[in-house]
XYZ file of C-alpha atoms in Angstrom:
271
model
C 93.357 82.120 84.541
C 89.686 83.236 85.250
C 90.051 86.658 85.598
C 87.291 88.671 83.965
C 85.646 92.097 84.202
C 82.127 91.834 82.827
C 80.967 94.775 80.727
C 78.440 96.612 82.791
C 75.245 98.549 81.144
C 72.164 100.236 82.228
C 69.129 98.118 81.349
C 67.570 100.896 79.055
C 70.449 100.555 76.707
C 69.300 97.045 75.762
C 67.169 96.208 73.140
C 64.925 92.843 73.098
C 64.264 91.241 70.003
C 62.073 88.190 70.412
C 63.970 86.469 73.488
C 67.149 87.739 73.082
C 68.622 91.142 74.403
C 70.975 93.293 71.973
C 73.494 96.049 73.241
C 74.484 98.117 70.218
C 73.184 95.735 67.841
C 74.920 92.741 69.423
C 73.748 90.149 71.639
C 74.644 91.023 74.976
C 77.320 89.361 77.276
C 77.845 90.990 80.626
C 75.868 92.760 83.554
C 72.701 95.059 83.407
C 71.889 97.374 85.948
C 68.045 97.728 86.381
C 66.872 101.168 88.012
C 63.392 102.773 89.107
C 63.696 106.423 89.663
C 67.363 106.160 89.897
C 67.368 103.747 92.615
C 68.909 100.321 91.380
C 66.618 97.604 92.349
C 68.437 94.581 90.698
C 71.553 93.461 88.513
C 71.041 90.665 85.864
C 73.696 88.846 84.175
C 73.505 88.044 80.451
C 75.239 85.715 77.974
C 74.806 85.898 74.131
C 71.671 88.107 74.884
C 69.838 85.470 77.239
C 69.479 86.221 81.031
C 71.342 83.751 83.293
C 70.207 85.294 86.330
C 70.743 87.791 89.293
C 74.011 89.055 89.798
C 75.968 90.191 92.744
C 79.429 91.645 92.781
C 81.832 88.845 94.246
C 84.867 91.026 95.755
C 83.107 93.852 97.445
C 80.283 94.022 100.331
C 77.759 96.190 98.777
C 75.605 97.943 101.720
C 72.918 100.611 101.535
C 71.336 102.092 98.600
C 72.592 101.522 95.254
C 71.803 104.850 93.190
C 72.265 106.068 89.720
C 74.582 109.300 89.858
C 71.589 111.143 88.188
C 70.159 111.840 91.441
C 73.204 112.104 93.421
C 74.097 115.862 94.528
C 77.720 116.874 94.934
C 79.308 119.394 97.225
C 82.833 120.689 96.909
C 84.629 122.119 99.800
C 88.450 121.425 99.201
C 87.039 117.507 98.623
C 84.222 116.057 96.980
C 81.458 114.742 99.111
C 78.287 113.020 97.869
C 74.566 113.690 99.153
C 71.425 112.207 98.731
C 68.028 113.705 99.763
C 70.255 116.521 101.891
C 72.250 113.941 103.699
C 75.844 112.434 103.211
C 75.259 109.330 101.196
C 76.069 105.640 102.304
C 75.852 102.985 99.639
C 76.924 102.730 96.036
C 76.797 105.178 93.093
C 76.595 103.941 89.556
C 77.949 106.577 86.687
C 76.405 105.658 83.389
C 77.323 107.340 79.735
C 76.163 106.338 76.511
C 74.646 103.280 78.137
C 77.668 101.867 79.783
C 77.987 101.826 83.298
C 81.369 103.542 83.381
C 82.103 103.881 87.100
C 80.734 102.244 90.229
C 81.838 103.667 93.680
C 81.402 102.494 97.300
C 80.566 105.543 99.317
C 80.771 106.105 103.235
C 79.234 109.171 104.882
C 79.569 110.903 101.431
C 83.168 109.805 100.801
C 84.456 107.408 98.299
C 86.166 104.207 99.433
C 88.163 101.606 97.908
C 85.660 99.385 95.750
C 84.838 98.513 92.383
C 85.664 100.827 89.415
C 84.986 100.208 85.473
C 85.360 102.168 82.481
C 84.162 101.209 79.230
C 84.217 103.324 75.952
C 82.705 102.423 72.593
C 85.468 100.644 70.926
C 87.776 99.395 73.728
C 87.696 98.542 77.215
C 89.548 99.421 80.597
C 88.564 98.362 83.877
C 89.711 98.375 87.591
C 89.023 96.634 90.644
C 90.244 97.518 93.769
C 89.185 96.057 97.041
C 90.738 95.732 100.609
C 90.548 92.135 102.306
C 91.713 92.169 106.051
C 95.483 93.749 106.089
C 95.709 93.782 102.234
C 94.504 95.426 99.450
C 94.044 94.104 95.722
C 94.177 95.894 92.383
C 93.428 94.324 89.166
C 93.325 95.982 85.691
C 92.209 94.545 82.560
C 92.831 95.636 78.749
C 89.607 93.844 77.971
C 87.011 91.975 79.784
C 88.899 88.811 79.762
C 92.422 90.167 79.275
C 94.398 90.919 82.516
C 96.734 93.863 82.366
C 98.186 93.591 85.951
C 97.531 92.324 89.445
C 98.851 94.161 92.469
C 98.661 93.177 95.834
C 99.838 95.539 98.652
C 99.991 95.365 102.564
C 98.040 98.011 104.210
C 100.747 99.215 106.455
C 103.006 101.961 106.638
C 105.629 100.327 104.685
C 103.281 99.534 101.679
C 105.191 96.349 100.800
C 103.877 94.712 97.400
C 103.662 92.216 94.913
C 102.820 93.296 91.244
C 102.184 91.333 87.978
C 101.884 92.554 84.771
C 100.608 90.776 81.403
C 100.545 91.518 77.667
C 97.849 91.550 75.314
C 97.756 87.683 75.129
C 97.301 87.088 78.881
C 101.008 86.030 79.459
C 103.224 87.234 82.131
C 105.717 89.664 81.366
C 106.797 91.189 84.539
C 107.414 90.577 88.202
C 107.653 93.788 90.725
C 108.416 93.578 94.363
C 108.544 96.584 96.640
C 110.344 96.030 99.992
C 109.126 92.481 100.942
C 106.794 89.718 100.042
C 107.683 87.112 103.010
C 104.182 87.607 104.425
C 102.193 88.472 101.217
C 101.751 84.773 99.877
C 100.637 83.667 103.645
C 98.141 86.593 103.684
C 96.714 85.823 100.256
C 96.190 82.199 101.275
C 93.771 83.347 103.759
C 91.598 85.410 101.369
C 88.740 83.639 99.352
C 87.001 84.651 96.147
C 90.189 86.258 94.450
C 90.165 86.350 90.931
C 93.791 85.391 90.941
C 95.212 83.284 93.691
C 98.776 83.906 94.152
C 100.103 81.919 97.528
C 103.630 81.203 96.199
C 106.267 81.388 93.504
C 104.907 78.121 92.313
C 101.334 79.843 91.653
C 103.207 82.362 89.540
C 105.206 79.674 87.451
C 101.791 78.390 86.569
C 100.756 81.659 84.616
C 101.695 81.551 81.056
C 104.537 83.559 79.920
C 106.696 84.163 76.716
C 110.110 84.122 78.417
C 110.874 87.897 78.335
C 109.836 88.449 82.022
C 110.994 91.811 83.860
C 112.116 91.400 87.361
C 112.159 94.631 89.456
C 113.413 94.769 93.110
C 112.675 98.055 94.732
C 113.865 99.137 98.242
C 114.628 95.605 99.166
C 116.317 95.487 102.583
C 114.898 92.494 104.575
C 117.397 89.741 104.954
C 114.789 87.197 104.892
C 114.200 87.993 101.260
C 117.271 86.536 100.245
C 115.773 82.943 101.094
C 113.191 83.657 98.341
C 116.044 84.795 95.695
C 116.742 81.032 94.350
C 113.139 80.528 93.449
C 112.448 84.068 92.242
C 115.432 83.874 89.799
C 114.238 80.377 88.166
C 111.810 82.627 86.144
C 112.942 83.466 82.626
C 114.355 87.064 83.511
C 115.054 89.079 80.372
C 115.520 92.411 82.079
C 116.643 92.880 85.971
C 116.108 96.273 87.656
C 117.159 97.196 91.141
C 116.653 100.072 92.980
C 117.687 101.024 96.759
C 118.402 97.451 97.987
C 120.423 96.587 100.563
C 124.227 95.507 100.443
C 123.152 91.912 101.633
C 120.428 91.549 99.127
C 122.702 92.666 96.274
C 125.458 90.293 97.433
C 122.887 87.192 97.472
C 121.403 88.426 94.057
C 124.787 88.629 92.306
C 125.674 85.366 93.905
C 122.606 83.489 92.822
C 122.944 85.255 89.115
C 126.474 84.154 88.833
C 125.385 80.286 89.814
C 122.767 80.598 87.104
C 124.998 82.096 84.589
C 127.570 79.297 85.026
C 124.640 76.697 84.630
C 123.173 78.110 81.476
C 126.244 79.791 80.037
C 124.843 83.390 80.196
C 126.811 86.531 80.917
C 126.937 87.000 84.376
C 125.088 89.719 86.224
C 127.371 92.760 87.426
């Protein structure tokens, strides 16, 4: 599962010794932001202290200026709006602290949009990526740069139907959470390129590593079509089943499917 959030730093925090770049005494692996007078001029990718080349964020379309937050003005009038040289800012703002780039925000007319946000601390790492692709929105959270905590895909309509997957510290699947319906989420996912985690069917979920203690949650599921997905869904090693505000039809099919599975595997039936 190639889902990684590279550490981001400002180039001034790197120390060059001979031909190797170090960050806090360790050969640096990640991305460094280079700026002149607060204006970002390039981004370089590093591996074990060596420069691999230029870097571009793969999941967001960066437009306009890229600035360090030190040259951004803020105005508060019930909401926070960002300005540069007296005008509402359009572009990307990088917030830095102690050498880390701890936040990356996409700004339109001074207002923050869903984009890329990463937070890093000295001893541990937290990272979040949020971006839209057509009618859907993706959200990824990492415990560490290469350890995914959870993945969520949400349809950007009023009903906000969504699929969420959670992972443990060993990158193993531990939870499947469905809100309302996912009958079209798989097909929408198939049309999106460059997703860190490509989920277009239950088969894709089954390919993920799991430790056989999966929690399954169904919330506000009322769509009759959803019952067609239940047999595939309940093939997962479900340890805990959580249901909330689901229709009687879905509940009946869920109970029937669980009873059939219990007879096959000699487990206690769902009630």
